[in-house]
């Protein structure tokens, strides 16, 4: 037998569900509430800043490895402005090709083969792949509906002598949970007690609703020196195609992450780095406006999904609503999502792909609400057919 081409670490990773479902949306002409990207671009002045940078010759050649100084300074200023966190832009900030590269570089830099990584389940799909590429072992701690709260005892029980790192994500994709100060304190205490590193993905830091607060894990006592914080411009500025992300941490951890990063992309997005440096300095009204806008869209989609018969777990943050389809008489989210385009012309994501515990994820389905209100309204109109189909079926 010939050896399989794809190595053992990546075996079974297949194609990401987002590619499969987005292709299905195109093929069937469905409304795509699967992948989390906005259907309107971010601020015109930020787009203009990128165009100006290209025209004026800023960043058209390889930018510096750690990122342009203007962006590193803007990231440091952003951390101070919103959270009172101090980072030295020279040694404690690293610009990456989106949060995705930051996650990959952090895990590849910090893990030895066989190390255990505790990740909140359901987990963003790149976590599993990067842990595997590092040869490490994923240990999920499951968040359960209705509120997807973290059980600190379950987290504590997951730690073994082989645990190297906690991989945290808040605001949390796909559940929309936002870890409370109490939950974060439990994580911080455990990390300090067991001397664990923490990588925290905070790309939805500005998308938190209803007066809930995003608390960066690095702001808790004892955490700054052990935490690699990751964010990016994609979600905050509605330019997910630009792929400008960043890491903030100690000089030692930033150096480690940069060592891996330099051999992944080396550098990326020169002109976009200039534009994002300007975007991070937008006034408060931009950030509150974005949040209010998305909250309204969340409410529109949540009400429509509930009317259509889904059990809706209202998210505190992010772009996503997780639903349970058992109230529609359905059991299997994967089969449901594969048939949904045919049945009513809408695409969603089956949460089971974010789980090791297939039973926990099976009936859950994720919808993205980062779309224009008229798109959400017509998606909801289409989804109402599900209830009607069900009644017709019963008759
Ligand atoms: C979108 C997303 C990312 C990827 O961010 P990029 O900056 O586009 O690479 C990372 N983590 C989570 C949880 C996300 O939802």
GROMACS .gro file of C-alpha atoms and ligand atoms in nm:
model
  410
    1UNK     CA    1   0.000   0.000   0.000
    2UNK     CA    2   0.124   0.346  -0.085
    3UNK     CA    3   0.163   0.580   0.202
    4UNK     CA    4  -0.119   0.842   0.217
    5UNK     CA    5  -0.013   1.181   0.082
    6UNK     CA    6  -0.160   1.382   0.368
    7UNK     CA    7   0.044   1.329   0.682
    8UNK     CA    8  -0.097   1.165   0.992
    9UNK     CA    9  -0.119   1.493   1.184
   10UNK     CA   10  -0.363   1.638   0.929
   11UNK     CA   11  -0.545   1.316   0.839
   12UNK     CA   12  -0.921   1.363   0.858
   13UNK     CA   13  -0.904   1.744   0.854
   14UNK     CA   14  -1.066   1.749   0.508
   15UNK     CA   15  -1.194   2.078   0.368
   16UNK     CA   16  -1.313   2.338   0.616
   17UNK     CA   17  -1.688   2.337   0.660
   18UNK     CA   18  -1.690   2.705   0.557
   19UNK     CA   19  -1.558   2.622   0.211
   20UNK     CA   20  -1.809   2.338   0.171
   21UNK     CA   21  -2.106   2.543   0.284
   22UNK     CA   22  -2.006   2.860   0.095
   23UNK     CA   23  -1.974   2.654  -0.225
   24UNK     CA   24  -2.318   2.507  -0.155
   25UNK     CA   25  -2.458   2.859  -0.110
   26UNK     CA   26  -2.320   2.965  -0.449
   27UNK     CA   27  -2.440   2.649  -0.625
   28UNK     CA   28  -2.794   2.677  -0.491
   29UNK     CA   29  -2.823   3.058  -0.491
   30UNK     CA   30  -2.885   3.048  -0.117
   31UNK     CA   31  -2.845   3.324   0.139
   32UNK     CA   32  -2.515   3.249   0.311
   33UNK     CA   33  -2.544   3.284   0.688
   34UNK     CA   34  -2.264   3.030   0.721
   35UNK     CA   35  -1.927   3.198   0.706
   36UNK     CA   36  -1.874   3.498   0.936
   37UNK     CA   37  -1.790   3.783   0.704
   38UNK     CA   38  -1.979   4.112   0.675
   39UNK     CA   39  -2.157   4.183   0.345
   40UNK     CA   40  -2.071   4.552   0.366
   41UNK     CA   41  -1.716   4.682   0.386
   42UNK     CA   42  -1.572   4.882   0.674
   43UNK     CA   43  -1.524   5.262   0.695
   44UNK     CA   44  -1.453   5.439   0.365
   45UNK     CA   45  -1.176   5.648   0.522
   46UNK     CA   46  -0.995   5.329   0.624
   47UNK     CA   47  -1.027   5.185   0.273
   48UNK     CA   48  -0.898   5.518   0.140
   49UNK     CA   49  -0.601   5.500   0.379
   50UNK     CA   50  -0.505   5.163   0.227
   51UNK     CA   51  -0.541   5.297  -0.129
   52UNK     CA   52  -0.336   5.604  -0.037
   53UNK     CA   53  -0.063   5.387   0.118
   54UNK     CA   54  -0.036   5.189  -0.208
   55UNK     CA   55  -0.034   5.505  -0.424
   56UNK     CA   56   0.220   5.681  -0.206
   57UNK     CA   57   0.446   5.378  -0.187
   58UNK     CA   58   0.400   5.288   0.181
   59UNK     CA   59   0.432   4.916   0.247
   60UNK     CA   60   0.451   4.807  -0.116
   61UNK     CA   61   0.781   4.632  -0.041
   62UNK     CA   62   0.844   4.389   0.248
   63UNK     CA   63   0.750   4.568   0.569
   64UNK     CA   64   0.961   4.506   0.883
   65UNK     CA   65   0.929   4.153   1.027
   66UNK     CA   66   0.750   4.257   1.349
   67UNK     CA   67   0.514   4.493   1.157
   68UNK     CA   68   0.544   4.862   1.070
   69UNK     CA   69   0.626   5.083   1.373
   70UNK     CA   70   0.309   5.293   1.316
   71UNK     CA   71   0.086   4.987   1.356
   72UNK     CA   72   0.275   4.846   1.655
   73UNK     CA   73   0.239   5.186   1.824
   74UNK     CA   74  -0.133   5.198   1.735
   75UNK     CA   75  -0.187   4.849   1.881
   76UNK     CA   76  -0.008   4.949   2.203
   77UNK     CA   77  -0.216   5.268   2.222
   78UNK     CA   78  -0.536   5.069   2.161
   79UNK     CA   79  -0.454   4.832   2.450
   80UNK     CA   80  -0.397   5.130   2.680
   81UNK     CA   81  -0.701   5.324   2.559
   82UNK     CA   82  -0.954   5.041   2.597
   83UNK     CA   83  -0.806   4.829   2.878
   84UNK     CA   84  -0.532   5.026   3.053
   85UNK     CA   85  -0.278   4.760   2.945
   86UNK     CA   86   0.077   4.881   2.874
   87UNK     CA   87   0.281   4.715   2.597
   88UNK     CA   88   0.613   4.831   2.455
   89UNK     CA   89   0.558   4.859   2.078
   90UNK     CA   90   0.927   4.776   2.020
   91UNK     CA   91   0.936   4.442   2.200
   92UNK     CA   92   0.585   4.344   2.304
   93UNK     CA   93   0.375   4.379   1.985
   94UNK     CA   94   0.393   4.158   1.675
   95UNK     CA   95   0.189   4.208   1.357
   96UNK     CA   96   0.068   3.887   1.188
   97UNK     CA   97  -0.127   3.770   0.883
   98UNK     CA   98  -0.460   3.785   1.066
   99UNK     CA   99  -0.537   3.620   1.395
  100UNK     CA  100  -0.512   3.290   1.210
  101UNK     CA  101  -0.137   3.319   1.164
  102UNK     CA  102  -0.095   3.447   1.518
  103UNK     CA  103  -0.269   3.135   1.652
  104UNK     CA  104  -0.062   2.905   1.430
  105UNK     CA  105   0.267   3.075   1.515
  106UNK     CA  106   0.193   3.080   1.888
  107UNK     CA  107   0.105   2.711   1.898
  108UNK     CA  108   0.393   2.606   1.673
  109UNK     CA  109   0.636   2.811   1.882
  110UNK     CA  110   0.521   2.714   2.230
  111UNK     CA  111   0.430   2.344   2.204
  112UNK     CA  112   0.641   2.032   2.205
  113UNK     CA  113   0.500   1.710   2.054
  114UNK     CA  114   0.289   1.538   2.317
  115UNK     CA  115   0.206   1.854   2.514
  116UNK     CA  116  -0.160   1.885   2.608
  117UNK     CA  117  -0.358   2.196   2.516
  118UNK     CA  118  -0.688   2.266   2.686
  119UNK     CA  119  -0.935   2.436   2.451
  120UNK     CA  120  -1.291   2.546   2.511
  121UNK     CA  121  -1.527   2.323   2.313
  122UNK     CA  122  -1.686   2.404   2.070
  123UNK     CA  123  -1.359   2.543   1.933
  124UNK     CA  124  -1.275   2.751   1.626
  125UNK     CA  125  -1.165   2.505   1.358
  126UNK     CA  126  -0.809   2.632   1.311
  127UNK     CA  127  -0.728   2.550   1.677
  128UNK     CA  128  -0.762   2.176   1.623
  129UNK     CA  129  -0.553   2.190   1.304
  130UNK     CA  130  -0.274   2.399   1.458
  131UNK     CA  131  -0.257   2.185   1.772
  132UNK     CA  132  -0.228   1.883   1.543
  133UNK     CA  133   0.040   2.046   1.326
  134UNK     CA  134   0.239   2.114   1.643
  135UNK     CA  135   0.208   1.743   1.727
  136UNK     CA  136   0.032   1.833   2.050
  137UNK     CA  137  -0.283   1.686   2.202
  138UNK     CA  138  -0.615   1.867   2.225
  139UNK     CA  139  -0.809   1.835   2.551
  140UNK     CA  140  -1.155   1.990   2.518
  141UNK     CA  141  -1.352   2.146   2.802
  142UNK     CA  142  -1.711   2.167   2.686
  143UNK     CA  143  -1.937   2.471   2.721
  144UNK     CA  144  -2.303   2.373   2.748
  145UNK     CA  145  -2.624   2.554   2.654
  146UNK     CA  146  -2.823   2.754   2.737
  147UNK     CA  147  -2.553   3.003   2.844
  148UNK     CA  148  -2.235   2.812   2.747
  149UNK     CA  149  -2.077   2.907   3.080
  150UNK     CA  150  -1.737   2.770   3.177
  151UNK     CA  151  -1.743   2.510   3.456
  152UNK     CA  152  -1.426   2.587   3.657
  153UNK     CA  153  -1.422   2.238   3.811
  154UNK     CA  154  -1.433   2.074   3.471
  155UNK     CA  155  -1.146   2.299   3.361
  156UNK     CA  156  -0.944   2.208   3.671
  157UNK     CA  157  -1.003   1.837   3.616
  158UNK     CA  158  -0.874   1.864   3.259
  159UNK     CA  159  -0.527   1.975   3.374
  160UNK     CA  160  -0.263   1.699   3.388
  161UNK     CA  161   0.116   1.706   3.435
  162UNK     CA  162   0.139   1.719   3.053
  163UNK     CA  163  -0.076   2.033   3.019
  164UNK     CA  164   0.131   2.313   2.868
  165UNK     CA  165  -0.118   2.569   2.754
  166UNK     CA  166  -0.476   2.695   2.784
  167UNK     CA  167  -0.625   2.812   2.455
  168UNK     CA  168  -0.905   3.054   2.537
  169UNK     CA  169  -1.146   3.238   2.310
  170UNK     CA  170  -1.369   3.518   2.437
  171UNK     CA  171  -1.601   3.651   2.301
  172UNK     CA  172  -1.649   3.293   2.190
  173UNK     CA  173  -1.711   3.163   1.839
  174UNK     CA  174  -1.949   2.982   1.772
  175UNK     CA  175  -2.155   3.015   2.093
  176UNK     CA  176  -2.146   3.393   2.139
  177UNK     CA  177  -2.053   3.345   2.506
  178UNK     CA  178  -1.849   3.621   2.668
  179UNK     CA  179  -1.646   3.497   2.964
  180UNK     CA  180  -1.737   3.686   3.282
  181UNK     CA  181  -1.481   3.826   3.522
  182UNK     CA  182  -1.552   3.529   3.753
  183UNK     CA  183  -1.490   3.275   3.478
  184UNK     CA  184  -1.172   3.455   3.372
  185UNK     CA  185  -1.055   3.469   3.732
  186UNK     CA  186  -1.097   3.091   3.760
  187UNK     CA  187  -0.887   3.048   3.445
  188UNK     CA  188  -0.623   3.290   3.573
  189UNK     CA  189  -0.596   3.126   3.914
  190UNK     CA  190  -0.556   2.783   3.760
  191UNK     CA  191  -0.297   2.907   3.507
  192UNK     CA  192  -0.090   3.068   3.783
  193UNK     CA  193  -0.122   2.772   4.020
  194UNK     CA  194  -0.019   2.517   3.754
  195UNK     CA  195   0.223   2.752   3.578
  196UNK     CA  196   0.048   2.724   3.239
  197UNK     CA  197   0.086   2.942   2.934
  198UNK     CA  198  -0.231   3.099   2.797
  199UNK     CA  199  -0.311   3.189   2.438
  200UNK     CA  200  -0.625   3.400   2.414
  201UNK     CA  201  -0.810   3.476   2.092
  202UNK     CA  202  -0.999   3.803   2.138
  203UNK     CA  203  -1.088   3.893   1.778
  204UNK     CA  204  -1.445   3.982   1.881
  205UNK     CA  205  -1.329   4.214   2.161
  206UNK     CA  206  -1.540   4.504   2.030
  207UNK     CA  207  -1.850   4.298   1.950
  208UNK     CA  208  -2.006   4.260   2.294
  209UNK     CA  209  -2.371   4.350   2.351
  210UNK     CA  210  -2.626   4.442   2.618
  211UNK     CA  211  -2.379   4.605   2.854
  212UNK     CA  212  -2.163   4.293   2.886
  213UNK     CA  213  -1.794   4.371   2.910
  214UNK     CA  214  -1.494   4.224   2.734
  215UNK     CA  215  -1.222   4.170   2.994
  216UNK     CA  216  -0.884   4.082   2.842
  217UNK     CA  217  -0.737   3.780   3.019
  218UNK     CA  218  -0.399   3.958   3.030
  219UNK     CA  219  -0.550   4.224   3.259
  220UNK     CA  220  -0.603   3.977   3.546
  221UNK     CA  221  -0.345   3.941   3.825
  222UNK     CA  222  -0.049   3.722   3.731
  223UNK     CA  223  -0.162   3.686   3.370
  224UNK     CA  224   0.029   3.945   3.172
  225UNK     CA  225   0.355   3.751   3.195
  226UNK     CA  226   0.205   3.419   3.082
  227UNK     CA  227  -0.053   3.530   2.825
  228UNK     CA  228  -0.023   3.564   2.448
  229UNK     CA  229  -0.315   3.791   2.350
  230UNK     CA  230  -0.434   3.777   1.990
  231UNK     CA  231  -0.667   4.007   1.799
  232UNK     CA  232  -0.714   4.134   1.446
  233UNK     CA  233  -0.865   4.403   1.228
  234UNK     CA  234  -1.096   4.172   1.032
  235UNK     CA  235  -1.397   4.165   1.261
  236UNK     CA  236  -1.347   4.503   1.432
  237UNK     CA  237  -1.324   4.701   1.106
  238UNK     CA  238  -1.523   4.477   0.867
  239UNK     CA  239  -1.226   4.407   0.641
  240UNK     CA  240  -1.188   4.031   0.683
  241UNK     CA  241  -0.997   4.003   0.354
  242UNK     CA  242  -0.709   4.222   0.471
  243UNK     CA  243  -0.574   3.971   0.722
  244UNK     CA  244  -0.397   4.205   0.959
  245UNK     CA  245  -0.370   4.061   1.309
  246UNK     CA  246  -0.149   4.115   1.611
  247UNK     CA  247  -0.004   3.960   1.922
  248UNK     CA  248   0.064   4.142   2.249
  249UNK     CA  249   0.269   3.972   2.520
  250UNK     CA  250   0.601   3.980   2.702
  251UNK     CA  251   0.923   4.028   2.502
  252UNK     CA  252   1.013   3.659   2.559
  253UNK     CA  253   0.679   3.526   2.437
  254UNK     CA  254   0.664   3.771   2.144
  255UNK     CA  255   1.015   3.662   2.041
  256UNK     CA  256   0.908   3.297   2.053
  257UNK     CA  257   0.596   3.361   1.843
  258UNK     CA  258   0.794   3.575   1.597
  259UNK     CA  259   1.047   3.296   1.552
  260UNK     CA  260   0.771   3.071   1.413
  261UNK     CA  261   0.588   3.353   1.232
  262UNK     CA  262   0.894   3.458   1.031
  263UNK     CA  263   0.895   3.121   0.855
  264UNK     CA  264   0.519   3.110   0.793
  265UNK     CA  265   0.450   3.431   0.601
  266UNK     CA  266   0.756   3.634   0.708
  267UNK     CA  267   0.549   3.951   0.655
  268UNK     CA  268   0.218   4.044   0.491
  269UNK     CA  269  -0.025   4.320   0.396
  270UNK     CA  270   0.219   4.616   0.395
  271UNK     CA  271  -0.023   4.891   0.285
  272UNK     CA  272  -0.306   4.747   0.493
  273UNK     CA  273  -0.090   4.782   0.801
  274UNK     CA  274  -0.087   5.160   0.748
  275UNK     CA  275  -0.464   5.166   0.710
  276UNK     CA  276  -0.524   4.955   1.022
  277UNK     CA  277  -0.293   5.185   1.221
  278UNK     CA  278  -0.536   5.466   1.133
  279UNK     CA  279  -0.843   5.251   1.198
  280UNK     CA  280  -0.731   5.170   1.553
  281UNK     CA  281  -0.739   5.545   1.626
  282UNK     CA  282  -1.102   5.593   1.514
  283UNK     CA  283  -1.316   5.776   1.770
  284UNK     CA  284  -1.525   5.598   2.032
  285UNK     CA  285  -1.836   5.658   1.819
  286UNK     CA  286  -1.707   5.416   1.554
  287UNK     CA  287  -1.675   5.130   1.803
  288UNK     CA  288  -2.011   5.194   1.972
  289UNK     CA  289  -2.178   5.241   1.632
  290UNK     CA  290  -2.051   4.906   1.507
  291UNK     CA  291  -2.169   4.737   1.823
  292UNK     CA  292  -2.516   4.894   1.818
  293UNK     CA  293  -2.556   4.809   1.453
  294UNK     CA  294  -2.466   4.444   1.507
  295UNK     CA  295  -2.684   4.418   1.817
  296UNK     CA  296  -2.984   4.525   1.608
  297UNK     CA  297  -2.898   4.263   1.347
  298UNK     CA  298  -2.861   4.001   1.616
  299UNK     CA  299  -3.205   4.089   1.751
  300UNK     CA  300  -3.360   4.078   1.405
  301UNK     CA  301  -3.220   3.733   1.327
  302UNK     CA  302  -3.281   3.594   1.677
  303UNK     CA  303  -3.650   3.694   1.666
  304UNK     CA  304  -3.689   3.546   1.318
  305UNK     CA  305  -3.521   3.218   1.413
  306UNK     CA  306  -3.739   3.185   1.722
  307UNK     CA  307  -4.050   3.251   1.512
  308UNK     CA  308  -3.936   2.988   1.263
  309UNK     CA  309  -3.926   2.736   1.548
  310UNK     CA  310  -3.557   2.722   1.644
  311UNK     CA  311  -3.446   2.725   2.006
  312UNK     CA  312  -3.228   3.037   2.013
  313UNK     CA  313  -2.935   3.082   2.253
  314UNK     CA  314  -2.900   3.461   2.249
  315UNK     CA  315  -2.531   3.549   2.215
  316UNK     CA  316  -2.365   3.810   2.436
  317UNK     CA  317  -2.104   3.879   2.168
  318UNK     CA  318  -1.958   3.789   1.825
  319UNK     CA  319  -2.126   3.758   1.483
  320UNK     CA  320  -2.312   3.435   1.558
  321UNK     CA  321  -2.630   3.284   1.697
  322UNK     CA  322  -2.626   2.918   1.799
  323UNK     CA  323  -2.962   2.742   1.777
  324UNK     CA  324  -3.096   2.399   1.870
  325UNK     CA  325  -3.298   2.231   1.594
  326UNK     CA  326  -3.470   1.973   1.812
  327UNK     CA  327  -3.759   2.216   1.859
  328UNK     CA  328  -3.811   2.177   1.482
  329UNK     CA  329  -3.829   1.800   1.518
  330UNK     CA  330  -3.476   1.762   1.381
  331UNK     CA  331  -3.181   1.582   1.540
  332UNK     CA  332  -2.879   1.597   1.312
  333UNK     CA  333  -2.733   1.944   1.247
  334UNK     CA  334  -2.499   1.823   0.972
  335UNK     CA  335  -2.781   1.662   0.770
  336UNK     CA  336  -3.001   1.964   0.842
  337UNK     CA  337  -2.740   2.211   0.711
  338UNK     CA  338  -2.675   2.001   0.399
  339UNK     CA  339  -3.048   1.995   0.319
  340UNK     CA  340  -3.132   2.352   0.421
  341UNK     CA  341  -3.032   2.514   0.086
  342UNK     CA  342  -3.267   2.278  -0.103
  343UNK     CA  343  -3.544   2.315   0.150
  344UNK     CA  344  -3.546   2.691   0.188
  345UNK     CA  345  -3.242   2.859   0.031
  346UNK     CA  346  -3.040   2.939   0.343
  347UNK     CA  347  -2.693   2.820   0.442
  348UNK     CA  348  -2.585   2.771   0.806
  349UNK     CA  349  -2.302   2.587   0.982
  350UNK     CA  350  -2.348   2.266   1.185
  351UNK     CA  351  -2.176   2.323   1.520
  352UNK     CA  352  -2.080   1.956   1.543
  353UNK     CA  353  -1.770   2.036   1.335
  354UNK     CA  354  -1.643   2.239   1.634
  355UNK     CA  355  -1.676   1.946   1.876
  356UNK     CA  356  -1.494   1.627   1.972
  357UNK     CA  357  -1.804   1.540   2.175
  358UNK     CA  358  -2.032   1.474   1.877
  359UNK     CA  359  -2.332   1.414   2.096
  360UNK     CA  360  -2.306   1.761   2.250
  361UNK     CA  361  -2.274   1.933   1.913
  362UNK     CA  362  -2.512   1.726   1.701
  363UNK     CA  363  -2.837   1.927   1.729
  364UNK     CA  364  -2.672   2.273   1.723
  365UNK     CA  365  -2.660   2.500   1.419
  366UNK     CA  366  -2.489   2.838   1.384
  367UNK     CA  367  -2.619   3.139   1.190
  368UNK     CA  368  -2.414   3.454   1.118
  369UNK     CA  369  -2.591   3.789   1.158
  370UNK     CA  370  -2.314   4.017   1.021
  371UNK     CA  371  -2.525   4.074   0.708
  372UNK     CA  372  -2.743   4.362   0.584
  373UNK     CA  373  -3.084   4.382   0.757
  374UNK     CA  374  -3.267   4.316   0.428
  375UNK     CA  375  -3.064   3.998   0.379
  376UNK     CA  376  -3.147   3.882   0.731
  377UNK     CA  377  -3.515   3.962   0.675
  378UNK     CA  378  -3.534   3.754   0.359
  379UNK     CA  379  -3.341   3.470   0.525
  380UNK     CA  380  -3.597   3.472   0.805
  381UNK     CA  381  -3.883   3.469   0.552
  382UNK     CA  382  -3.729   3.164   0.391
  383UNK     CA  383  -3.667   2.988   0.722
  384UNK     CA  384  -4.034   3.029   0.816
  385UNK     CA  385  -4.108   2.777   0.540
  386UNK     CA  386  -3.951   2.513   0.763
  387UNK     CA  387  -4.241   2.537   1.008
  388UNK     CA  388  -4.489   2.518   0.721
  389UNK     CA  389  -4.309   2.220   0.566
  390UNK     CA  390  -4.326   2.051   0.902
  391UNK     CA  391  -4.702   2.111   0.935
  392UNK     CA  392  -4.760   1.984   0.582
  393UNK     CA  393  -4.553   1.677   0.661
  394UNK     CA  394  -4.761   1.608   0.971
  395UNK     CA  395  -5.092   1.632   0.788
  396LIG     C1  396  -1.253   3.505   1.234
  396LIG     C2  397  -1.179   3.443   1.346
  396LIG     C3  398  -1.040   3.434   1.346
  396LIG     C4  399  -0.957   3.469   1.224
  396LIG     O1  400  -0.917   3.599   1.223
  396LIG     P1  401  -0.834   3.654   1.098
  396LIG     O2  402  -0.783   3.784   1.147
  396LIG     O3  403  -0.929   3.666   0.984
  396LIG     O4  404  -0.727   3.557   1.068
  396LIG     C5  405  -0.976   3.382   1.457
  396LIG     N1  406  -1.046   3.341   1.564
  396LIG     C6  407  -1.181   3.345   1.567
  396LIG     C7  408  -1.251   3.296   1.688
  396LIG     C8  409  -1.251   3.394   1.458
  396LIG     O5  410  -1.385   3.393   1.460
   0.00000   0.00000   0.00000
